[in-house]
PDB file of C-alpha atoms and ligand atoms in Angstrom:
ATOM      1  CA  MET A  16     123.583  96.405 107.059  1.00  0.00           C
ATOM      2  CA  LEU A  17     120.795  94.613 108.891  1.00  0.00           C
ATOM      3  CA  ILE A  18     117.177  94.950 107.784  1.00  0.00           C
ATOM      4  CA  PHE A  19     114.294  94.331 110.173  1.00  0.00           C
ATOM      5  CA  THR A  20     110.589  94.314 109.407  1.00  0.00           C
ATOM      6  CA  GLU A  21     109.433  93.225 112.881  1.00  0.00           C
ATOM      7  CA  ILE A  22     109.542  95.284 116.058  1.00  0.00           C
ATOM      8  CA  LYS A  23     110.394  92.244 118.183  1.00  0.00           C
ATOM      9  CA  SER A  24     113.508  91.252 116.258  1.00  0.00           C
ATOM     10  CA  LEU A  25     114.680  94.882 115.980  1.00  0.00           C
ATOM     11  CA  GLN A  26     114.324  95.303 119.730  1.00  0.00           C
ATOM     12  CA  GLN A  27     116.212  92.053 120.378  1.00  0.00           C
ATOM     13  CA  LYS A  28     119.081  93.388 118.282  1.00  0.00           C
ATOM     14  CA  ILE A  29     119.023  96.745 120.102  1.00  0.00           C
ATOM     15  CA  LYS A  30     118.983  94.962 123.488  1.00  0.00           C
ATOM     16  CA  SER A  31     122.035  92.943 122.458  1.00  0.00           C
ATOM     17  CA  LEU A  32     124.125  96.099 121.907  1.00  0.00           C
ATOM     18  CA  LYS A  33     126.859  96.744 124.457  1.00  0.00           C
ATOM     19  CA  ASN A  34     126.121  99.137 127.324  1.00  0.00           C
ATOM     20  CA  GLY A  35     126.921 102.723 126.426  1.00  0.00           C
ATOM     21  CA  VAL A  36     126.507 102.278 122.647  1.00  0.00           C
ATOM     22  CA  THR A  37     124.808 105.413 121.318  1.00  0.00           C
ATOM     23  CA  ILE A  38     122.033 105.185 118.731  1.00  0.00           C
ATOM     24  CA  GLY A  39     121.360 107.854 116.119  1.00  0.00           C
ATOM     25  CA  PHE A  40     117.959 107.528 114.465  1.00  0.00           C
ATOM     26  CA  VAL A  41     116.736 108.881 111.126  1.00  0.00           C
ATOM     27  CA  PRO A  42     112.997 108.317 110.586  1.00  0.00           C
ATOM     28  CA  THR A  43     111.989 108.532 106.899  1.00  0.00           C
ATOM     29  CA  MET A  44     109.194 107.651 104.528  1.00  0.00           C
ATOM     30  CA  GLY A  45     111.692 106.371 101.958  1.00  0.00           C
ATOM     31  CA  ALA A  46     112.203 107.714  98.409  1.00  0.00           C
ATOM     32  CA  LEU A  47     115.527 108.838  99.809  1.00  0.00           C
ATOM     33  CA  HIS A  48     117.501 111.774  98.411  1.00  0.00           C
ATOM     34  CA  GLU A  49     120.688 113.610  99.361  1.00  0.00           C
ATOM     35  CA  GLY A  50     118.861 115.468 102.125  1.00  0.00           C
ATOM     36  CA  HIS A  51     118.073 112.180 103.899  1.00  0.00           C
ATOM     37  CA  LEU A  52     121.602 110.924 103.289  1.00  0.00           C
ATOM     38  CA  SER A  53     123.062 114.038 104.902  1.00  0.00           C
ATOM     39  CA  LEU A  54     121.018 113.209 108.029  1.00  0.00           C
ATOM     40  CA  VAL A  55     122.431 109.683 107.968  1.00  0.00           C
ATOM     41  CA  GLY A  56     125.958 111.101 107.558  1.00  0.00           C
ATOM     42  CA  LYS A  57     125.527 113.433 110.539  1.00  0.00           C
ATOM     43  CA  ALA A  58     124.003 110.659 112.639  1.00  0.00           C
ATOM     44  CA  LYS A  59     126.968 108.434 111.755  1.00  0.00           C
ATOM     45  CA  LYS A  60     129.457 111.060 112.951  1.00  0.00           C
ATOM     46  CA  GLU A  61     127.664 111.685 116.221  1.00  0.00           C
ATOM     47  CA  ASN A  62     126.685 108.140 117.293  1.00  0.00           C
ATOM     48  CA  ASP A  63     128.051 104.601 117.489  1.00  0.00           C
ATOM     49  CA  ILE A  64     125.305 103.107 115.347  1.00  0.00           C
ATOM     50  CA  VAL A  65     122.683 104.506 112.980  1.00  0.00           C
ATOM     51  CA  ILE A  66     119.168 103.179 112.525  1.00  0.00           C
ATOM     52  CA  VAL A  67     117.016 104.425 109.637  1.00  0.00           C
ATOM     53  CA  SER A  68     113.308 103.652 109.430  1.00  0.00           C
ATOM     54  CA  ILE A  69     111.450 103.556 106.124  1.00  0.00           C
ATOM     55  CA  PHE A  70     107.710 103.669 106.652  1.00  0.00           C
ATOM     56  CA  VAL A  71     105.101 105.542 104.624  1.00  0.00           C
ATOM     57  CA  ASN A  72     102.867 106.402 107.536  1.00  0.00           C
ATOM     58  CA  PRO A  73      99.213 106.261 106.417  1.00  0.00           C
ATOM     59  CA  THR A  74      97.830 108.280 109.337  1.00  0.00           C
ATOM     60  CA  GLN A  75      99.690 111.475 108.448  1.00  0.00           C
ATOM     61  CA  PHE A  76      98.178 111.744 104.952  1.00  0.00           C
ATOM     62  CA  ASP A  77      95.072 113.911 104.835  1.00  0.00           C
ATOM     63  CA  ASN A  78      94.554 112.998 101.188  1.00  0.00           C
ATOM     64  CA  ALA A  79      94.159 109.401  99.952  1.00  0.00           C
ATOM     65  CA  ASP A  80      95.622 110.187  96.496  1.00  0.00           C
ATOM     66  CA  ASP A  81      98.726 111.723  98.074  1.00  0.00           C
ATOM     67  CA  LEU A  82      99.260 108.486 100.042  1.00  0.00           C
ATOM     68  CA  THR A  83      98.734 106.297  96.946  1.00  0.00           C
ATOM     69  CA  ASN A  84     101.031 108.452  94.816  1.00  0.00           C
ATOM     70  CA  TYR A  85     103.768 108.879  97.434  1.00  0.00           C
ATOM     71  CA  PRO A  86     106.947 107.607  95.706  1.00  0.00           C
ATOM     72  CA  LYS A  87     108.165 104.161  96.798  1.00  0.00           C
ATOM     73  CA  THR A  88     111.728 103.189  95.820  1.00  0.00           C
ATOM     74  CA  ILE A  89     112.646 100.622  98.476  1.00  0.00           C
ATOM     75  CA  GLU A  90     115.359  98.725  96.535  1.00  0.00           C
ATOM     76  CA  LYS A  91     117.164 101.948  95.622  1.00  0.00           C
ATOM     77  CA  ASP A  92     116.766 103.255  99.203  1.00  0.00           C
ATOM     78  CA  LEU A  93     118.340 100.119 100.672  1.00  0.00           C
ATOM     79  CA  SER A  94     121.301 100.227  98.314  1.00  0.00           C
ATOM     80  CA  LEU A  95     121.871 103.938  99.055  1.00  0.00           C
ATOM     81  CA  LEU A  96     121.764 103.275 102.801  1.00  0.00           C
ATOM     82  CA  LYS A  97     124.183 100.369 102.421  1.00  0.00           C
ATOM     83  CA  SER A  98     126.626 102.568 100.517  1.00  0.00           C
ATOM     84  CA  PHE A  99     126.328 105.138 103.339  1.00  0.00           C
ATOM     85  CA  SER A 100     127.294 102.446 105.891  1.00  0.00           C
ATOM     86  CA  CYS A 101     123.944 102.621 107.668  1.00  0.00           C
ATOM     87  CA  ASP A 102     123.915  99.907 110.352  1.00  0.00           C
ATOM     88  CA  ILE A 103     120.243  98.999 110.657  1.00  0.00           C
ATOM     89  CA  VAL A 104     117.137  99.665 108.560  1.00  0.00           C
ATOM     90  CA  PHE A 105     113.653  99.188 109.958  1.00  0.00           C
ATOM     91  CA  THR A 106     110.944  98.701 107.299  1.00  0.00           C
ATOM     92  CA  PRO A 107     107.750  97.693 109.103  1.00  0.00           C
ATOM     93  CA  THR A 108     104.335  97.134 107.511  1.00  0.00           C
ATOM     94  CA  PRO A 109     101.348  99.265 108.635  1.00  0.00           C
ATOM     95  CA  GLU A 110     100.028  96.166 110.481  1.00  0.00           C
ATOM     96  CA  GLU A 111     103.287  95.815 112.422  1.00  0.00           C
ATOM     97  CA  ILE A 112     102.992  99.427 113.584  1.00  0.00           C
ATOM     98  CA  TYR A 113      99.235  99.790 114.045  1.00  0.00           C
ATOM     99  CA  ALA A 114      97.964  96.152 114.329  1.00  0.00           C
ATOM    100  CA  ASP A 115      94.394  96.291 113.002  1.00  0.00           C
ATOM    101  CA  ASP A 116      93.633  99.852 114.101  1.00  0.00           C
ATOM    102  CA  ILE A 117      95.246 102.283 111.640  1.00  0.00           C
ATOM    103  CA  GLN A 118      94.426 105.461 113.551  1.00  0.00           C
ATOM    104  CA  SER A 119      96.196 108.430 115.084  1.00  0.00           C
ATOM    105  CA  GLN A 120      96.224 109.371 118.718  1.00  0.00           C
ATOM    106  CA  SER A 121      95.157 112.893 119.523  1.00  0.00           C
ATOM    107  CA  PHE A 122      97.925 115.230 120.699  1.00  0.00           C
ATOM    108  CA  ASP A 123      98.016 118.654 122.290  1.00  0.00           C
ATOM    109  CA  PHE A 124     101.035 120.484 120.884  1.00  0.00           C
ATOM    110  CA  ASP A 125     100.134 123.755 122.644  1.00  0.00           C
ATOM    111  CA  GLY A 126      98.666 125.229 119.471  1.00  0.00           C
ATOM    112  CA  LEU A 127     101.691 124.623 117.200  1.00  0.00           C
ATOM    113  CA  GLU A 128      99.519 122.132 115.317  1.00  0.00           C
ATOM    114  CA  PHE A 129      96.933 124.751 114.317  1.00  0.00           C
ATOM    115  CA  GLN A 130      99.348 126.978 112.393  1.00  0.00           C
ATOM    116  CA  MET A 131     100.300 126.765 108.712  1.00  0.00           C
ATOM    117  CA  GLU A 132     100.394 123.059 107.681  1.00  0.00           C
ATOM    118  CA  GLY A 133      97.850 122.364 110.410  1.00  0.00           C
ATOM    119  CA  LYS A 134      95.309 124.681 108.739  1.00  0.00           C
ATOM    120  CA  PHE A 135      95.561 122.859 105.419  1.00  0.00           C
ATOM    121  CA  ARG A 136      96.283 119.231 106.368  1.00  0.00           C
ATOM    122  CA  ALA A 137      93.645 118.049 108.838  1.00  0.00           C
ATOM    123  CA  GLY A 138      94.987 115.465 111.289  1.00  0.00           C
ATOM    124  CA  HIS A 139      98.481 115.514 109.767  1.00  0.00           C
ATOM    125  CA  PHE A 140     100.359 116.314 112.966  1.00  0.00           C
ATOM    126  CA  ASN A 141      98.402 113.781 115.023  1.00  0.00           C
ATOM    127  CA  GLY A 142      99.611 111.199 112.482  1.00  0.00           C
ATOM    128  CA  VAL A 143     103.201 112.448 112.708  1.00  0.00           C
ATOM    129  CA  GLY A 144     103.108 112.497 116.531  1.00  0.00           C
ATOM    130  CA  THR A 145     101.659 108.979 116.627  1.00  0.00           C
ATOM    131  CA  ILE A 146     104.288 107.403 114.388  1.00  0.00           C
ATOM    132  CA  VAL A 147     107.284 109.326 115.713  1.00  0.00           C
ATOM    133  CA  GLU A 148     106.438 108.529 119.342  1.00  0.00           C
ATOM    134  CA  ARG A 149     105.903 104.865 118.407  1.00  0.00           C
ATOM    135  CA  LEU A 150     109.239 104.713 116.586  1.00  0.00           C
ATOM    136  CA  PHE A 151     111.053 106.484 119.439  1.00  0.00           C
ATOM    137  CA  LYS A 152     109.641 103.917 121.880  1.00  0.00           C
ATOM    138  CA  VAL A 153     110.741 101.017 119.682  1.00  0.00           C
ATOM    139  CA  VAL A 154     114.224 102.309 118.771  1.00  0.00           C
ATOM    140  CA  LYS A 155     115.008 104.265 121.983  1.00  0.00           C
ATOM    141  CA  PRO A 156     117.518 106.516 120.183  1.00  0.00           C
ATOM    142  CA  HIS A 157     119.860 108.941 121.926  1.00  0.00           C
ATOM    143  CA  LYS A 158     119.544 111.418 119.056  1.00  0.00           C
ATOM    144  CA  ALA A 159     117.022 111.718 116.215  1.00  0.00           C
ATOM    145  CA  TYR A 160     117.645 113.699 113.031  1.00  0.00           C
ATOM    146  CA  PHE A 161     115.106 115.731 111.049  1.00  0.00           C
ATOM    147  CA  GLY A 162     115.413 118.124 108.092  1.00  0.00           C
ATOM    148  CA  GLU A 163     114.384 121.754 108.491  1.00  0.00           C
ATOM    149  CA  LYS A 164     112.308 121.662 105.305  1.00  0.00           C
ATOM    150  CA  ASP A 165     109.613 120.396 107.669  1.00  0.00           C
ATOM    151  CA  PHE A 166     110.400 123.049 110.260  1.00  0.00           C
ATOM    152  CA  GLN A 167     106.917 122.990 111.816  1.00  0.00           C
ATOM    153  CA  GLN A 168     107.201 119.200 112.163  1.00  0.00           C
ATOM    154  CA  ILE A 169     110.481 119.607 114.088  1.00  0.00           C
ATOM    155  CA  GLN A 170     108.916 122.115 116.513  1.00  0.00           C
ATOM    156  CA  ILE A 171     105.966 119.768 117.020  1.00  0.00           C
ATOM    157  CA  ILE A 172     108.226 116.769 117.666  1.00  0.00           C
ATOM    158  CA  ARG A 173     110.259 118.836 120.153  1.00  0.00           C
ATOM    159  CA  LYS A 174     107.022 119.742 121.932  1.00  0.00           C
ATOM    160  CA  MET A 175     105.971 116.079 122.029  1.00  0.00           C
ATOM    161  CA  VAL A 176     109.358 115.034 123.438  1.00  0.00           C
ATOM    162  CA  GLU A 177     109.045 117.703 126.151  1.00  0.00           C
ATOM    163  CA  LYS A 178     105.422 116.895 127.046  1.00  0.00           C
ATOM    164  CA  ARG A 179     105.832 113.107 127.024  1.00  0.00           C
ATOM    165  CA  LYS A 180     109.179 113.370 128.824  1.00  0.00           C
ATOM    166  CA  LEU A 181     111.022 111.341 126.186  1.00  0.00           C
ATOM    167  CA  THR A 182     114.796 111.313 126.548  1.00  0.00           C
ATOM    168  CA  VAL A 183     115.779 111.575 122.871  1.00  0.00           C
ATOM    169  CA  GLN A 184     117.629 114.681 121.676  1.00  0.00           C
ATOM    170  CA  ILE A 185     116.142 116.218 118.509  1.00  0.00           C
ATOM    171  CA  ILE A 186     118.722 117.405 115.981  1.00  0.00           C
ATOM    172  CA  ALA A 187     117.516 119.830 113.301  1.00  0.00           C
ATOM    173  CA  CYS A 188     119.534 119.794 110.062  1.00  0.00           C
ATOM    174  CA  PRO A 189     119.617 122.489 107.351  1.00  0.00           C
ATOM    175  CA  ILE A 190     117.529 122.159 104.179  1.00  0.00           C
ATOM    176  CA  HIS A 191     119.331 120.440 101.309  1.00  0.00           C
ATOM    177  CA  ARG A 192     118.754 122.145  97.967  1.00  0.00           C
ATOM    178  CA  GLU A 193     119.182 121.242  94.317  1.00  0.00           C
ATOM    179  CA  LYS A 194     121.695 123.411  92.398  1.00  0.00           C
ATOM    180  CA  ASP A 195     118.848 125.663  91.253  1.00  0.00           C
ATOM    181  CA  GLY A 196     117.629 126.183  94.828  1.00  0.00           C
ATOM    182  CA  LEU A 197     114.630 123.822  94.933  1.00  0.00           C
ATOM    183  CA  ALA A 198     114.399 122.232  98.392  1.00  0.00           C
ATOM    184  CA  MET A 199     115.048 118.492  98.098  1.00  0.00           C
ATOM    185  CA  SER A 200     111.906 116.456  98.673  1.00  0.00           C
ATOM    186  CA  SER A 201     110.757 112.951  97.817  1.00  0.00           C
ATOM    187  CA  ARG A 202     107.788 114.589  96.108  1.00  0.00           C
ATOM    188  CA  ASN A 203     110.057 116.344  93.562  1.00  0.00           C
ATOM    189  CA  MET A 204     110.279 113.103  91.583  1.00  0.00           C
ATOM    190  CA  ARG A 205     106.562 113.413  90.834  1.00  0.00           C
ATOM    191  CA  LEU A 206     106.982 116.763  89.053  1.00  0.00           C
ATOM    192  CA  THR A 207     106.643 116.916  85.274  1.00  0.00           C
ATOM    193  CA  LYS A 208     109.536 118.483  83.315  1.00  0.00           C
ATOM    194  CA  GLU A 209     107.625 121.735  83.065  1.00  0.00           C
ATOM    195  CA  GLN A 210     106.719 121.784  86.772  1.00  0.00           C
ATOM    196  CA  ARG A 211     110.289 120.922  87.757  1.00  0.00           C
ATOM    197  CA  ALA A 212     111.594 123.815  85.643  1.00  0.00           C
ATOM    198  CA  ALA A 213     109.142 126.205  87.332  1.00  0.00           C
ATOM    199  CA  ALA A 214     109.657 125.002  90.925  1.00  0.00           C
ATOM    200  CA  PRO A 215     112.883 126.971  91.760  1.00  0.00           C
ATOM    201  CA  PHE A 216     110.677 130.092  91.654  1.00  0.00           C
ATOM    202  CA  ILE A 217     109.524 129.130  95.171  1.00  0.00           C
ATOM    203  CA  TYR A 218     112.954 129.552  96.771  1.00  0.00           C
ATOM    204  CA  GLU A 219     113.811 132.548  94.551  1.00  0.00           C
ATOM    205  CA  THR A 220     110.700 134.285  95.858  1.00  0.00           C
ATOM    206  CA  ILE A 221     111.273 133.574  99.561  1.00  0.00           C
ATOM    207  CA  LYS A 222     114.906 134.688  99.196  1.00  0.00           C
ATOM    208  CA  LYS A 223     113.614 138.032  97.886  1.00  0.00           C
ATOM    209  CA  ALA A 224     111.058 138.096 100.710  1.00  0.00           C
ATOM    210  CA  LYS A 225     113.945 137.752 103.177  1.00  0.00           C
ATOM    211  CA  ILE A 226     115.604 140.871 101.739  1.00  0.00           C
ATOM    212  CA  GLN A 227     112.318 142.785 101.882  1.00  0.00           C
ATOM    213  CA  PHE A 228     111.764 141.794 105.512  1.00  0.00           C
ATOM    214  CA  GLY A 229     114.771 143.978 106.341  1.00  0.00           C
ATOM    215  CA  THR A 230     112.800 147.151 105.573  1.00  0.00           C
ATOM    216  CA  LYS A 231     109.119 146.180 105.324  1.00  0.00           C
ATOM    217  CA  ASN A 232     106.660 144.756 107.804  1.00  0.00           C
ATOM    218  CA  ALA A 233     105.477 141.135 107.650  1.00  0.00           C
ATOM    219  CA  SER A 234     102.067 141.822 106.103  1.00  0.00           C
ATOM    220  CA  GLU A 235     103.624 143.878 103.281  1.00  0.00           C
ATOM    221  CA  VAL A 236     106.070 141.077 102.514  1.00  0.00           C
ATOM    222  CA  VAL A 237     103.304 138.441 102.595  1.00  0.00           C
ATOM    223  CA  LYS A 238     101.215 140.541 100.164  1.00  0.00           C
ATOM    224  CA  TRP A 239     104.217 140.939  97.875  1.00  0.00           C
ATOM    225  CA  VAL A 240     104.769 137.152  97.754  1.00  0.00           C
ATOM    226  CA  GLU A 241     101.060 136.517  97.135  1.00  0.00           C
ATOM    227  CA  ASN A 242     101.231 138.967  94.263  1.00  0.00           C
ATOM    228  CA  GLU A 243     104.274 137.249  92.739  1.00  0.00           C
ATOM    229  CA  PHE A 244     102.313 133.984  92.504  1.00  0.00           C
ATOM    230  CA  GLN A 245      99.037 135.592  91.407  1.00  0.00           C
ATOM    231  CA  ASN A 246      99.360 134.951  87.693  1.00  0.00           C
ATOM    232  CA  HIS A 247     101.927 132.183  87.725  1.00  0.00           C
ATOM    233  CA  PRO A 248     101.093 129.764  84.888  1.00  0.00           C
ATOM    234  CA  ILE A 249     102.264 126.599  86.705  1.00  0.00           C
ATOM    235  CA  LEU A 250     102.553 127.194  90.448  1.00  0.00           C
ATOM    236  CA  ARG A 251      99.613 127.866  92.782  1.00  0.00           C
ATOM    237  CA  LEU A 252     100.344 129.399  96.168  1.00  0.00           C
ATOM    238  CA  GLU A 253      98.513 127.726  99.055  1.00  0.00           C
ATOM    239  CA  TYR A 254      99.917 129.928 101.812  1.00  0.00           C
ATOM    240  CA  VAL A 255     102.843 132.114 102.713  1.00  0.00           C
ATOM    241  CA  GLU A 256     103.350 133.155 106.299  1.00  0.00           C
ATOM    242  CA  ILE A 257     105.995 134.942 108.318  1.00  0.00           C
ATOM    243  CA  ALA A 258     106.041 133.437 111.765  1.00  0.00           C
ATOM    244  CA  ASP A 259     107.943 133.328 115.036  1.00  0.00           C
ATOM    245  CA  GLU A 260     110.238 130.263 114.991  1.00  0.00           C
ATOM    246  CA  ASP A 261     109.247 129.198 118.515  1.00  0.00           C
ATOM    247  CA  THR A 262     105.506 129.832 118.666  1.00  0.00           C
ATOM    248  CA  LEU A 263     104.899 129.565 114.880  1.00  0.00           C
ATOM    249  CA  LEU A 264     102.428 132.433 115.301  1.00  0.00           C
ATOM    250  CA  PRO A 265     102.288 134.995 112.478  1.00  0.00           C
ATOM    251  CA  VAL A 266     104.397 138.084 113.152  1.00  0.00           C
ATOM    252  CA  GLU A 267     102.523 141.266 113.820  1.00  0.00           C
ATOM    253  CA  THR A 268     105.187 143.618 115.167  1.00  0.00           C
ATOM    254  CA  LYS A 269     108.846 142.771 114.646  1.00  0.00           C
ATOM    255  CA  ASN A 270     110.784 142.174 117.847  1.00  0.00           C
ATOM    256  CA  PRO A 271     114.586 142.234 117.416  1.00  0.00           C
ATOM    257  CA  THR A 272     115.054 139.595 120.128  1.00  0.00           C
ATOM    258  CA  LYS A 273     112.953 137.016 118.242  1.00  0.00           C
ATOM    259  CA  LYS A 274     113.783 134.712 115.341  1.00  0.00           C
ATOM    260  CA  TYR A 275     111.457 134.638 112.363  1.00  0.00           C
ATOM    261  CA  ARG A 276     110.994 132.449 109.313  1.00  0.00           C
ATOM    262  CA  ALA A 277     108.989 132.699 106.102  1.00  0.00           C
ATOM    263  CA  PHE A 278     107.008 129.521 105.380  1.00  0.00           C
ATOM    264  CA  ILE A 279     105.422 128.663 102.050  1.00  0.00           C
ATOM    265  CA  ALA A 280     103.308 125.887 100.487  1.00  0.00           C
ATOM    266  CA  VAL A 281     102.773 125.729  96.741  1.00  0.00           C
ATOM    267  CA  PHE A 282     101.030 123.330  94.352  1.00  0.00           C
ATOM    268  CA  ALA A 283     102.557 122.331  91.024  1.00  0.00           C
ATOM    269  CA  GLY A 284      99.633 120.386  89.566  1.00  0.00           C
ATOM    270  CA  ASN A 285      98.707 117.988  92.366  1.00  0.00           C
ATOM    271  CA  VAL A 286     102.214 117.902  93.850  1.00  0.00           C
ATOM    272  CA  ARG A 287     102.444 119.933  97.042  1.00  0.00           C
ATOM    273  CA  LEU A 288     105.818 121.522  97.801  1.00  0.00           C
ATOM    274  CA  ILE A 289     106.821 123.301 101.008  1.00  0.00           C
ATOM    275  CA  ASP A 290     109.838 125.422 101.860  1.00  0.00           C
ATOM    276  CA  ASN A 291     110.982 127.955 104.447  1.00  0.00           C
ATOM    277  CA  ILE A 292     113.769 130.430 105.089  1.00  0.00           C
ATOM    278  CA  SER A 293     115.215 131.959 108.229  1.00  0.00           C
ATOM    279  CA  LEU A 294     114.785 135.740 108.134  1.00  0.00           C
TER     280      LEU A 294
HETATM  281  O1  PAF B 311     109.347 113.806 107.621  1.00  0.00           O
HETATM  282  C1  PAF B 311     108.975 112.639 107.345  1.00  0.00           C
HETATM  283  O2  PAF B 311     109.458 111.989 106.419  1.00  0.00           O
HETATM  284  C2  PAF B 311     107.868 112.003 108.166  1.00  0.00           C
HETATM  285  O3  PAF B 311     106.941 112.964 108.555  1.00  0.00           O
HETATM  286  C3  PAF B 311     108.375 111.208 109.377  1.00  0.00           C
HETATM  287  C4  PAF B 311     109.080 112.103 110.363  1.00  0.00           C
HETATM  288  C5  PAF B 311     109.311 110.107 108.902  1.00  0.00           C
HETATM  289  C6  PAF B 311     107.200 110.538 110.095  1.00  0.00           C
HETATM  290  O4  PAF B 311     106.506 109.679 109.265  1.00  0.00           O
END
């Protein structure tokens, strides 16, 4: 497994690959878990070589403490990737990516950026767009793999690819869950024992919401979820929304030809957890 920290040397390596070699790319912020590794596994099956980036992107954090506390486990990440036969890892510094101007570009994602996460994390999607476009331009992958836990992020990246006429194909992969249903996330390792024990309630609740959506309208289901969290001793609901998968707009009247998802964000102490379920 080759490890590059500089764009120039990574690009030299990519240029040296034989014509026709396909590149699968898995962008990450490290603190890897089975969810990430499943993306690497899929990329391996579908491409000749796999490149994984590990970069905690400062411009997508709306909260300085969240950036400082974001878990960093680089040695463990590298050994996991090696054991998964990853071909190349790219671990740049912020200076390598941004030079001396650590700032986001401003994107127009046709309104997708103003829904859900966008209402609570100012500037987050401009930061994601900036880094993902930069990485796509450096790596020039044929396919790039993202987990559906960040479903809104995937829709935003698809929009960016379409608007900026990038040639990469975006592959969405199902959410990986712990045995008790908690969606895998790098942030889970920051939960206390008590918070970790409480966290499966998030998925349990959206699973019940899915059943209710069969007979009730979206606003009734949203109210029911809000009520479930009302007096929870450990978890604090930030939002729950039932939205159209394509537009991410909240559902008013159900249309049988459309696909919907329930999206949720919850705090356990200062750890923010998100999840979603197809309805
Ligand atoms: O989903 C993530 O881990 C990040 O948002 C990404 C796509 C690696 C960009 O920093």
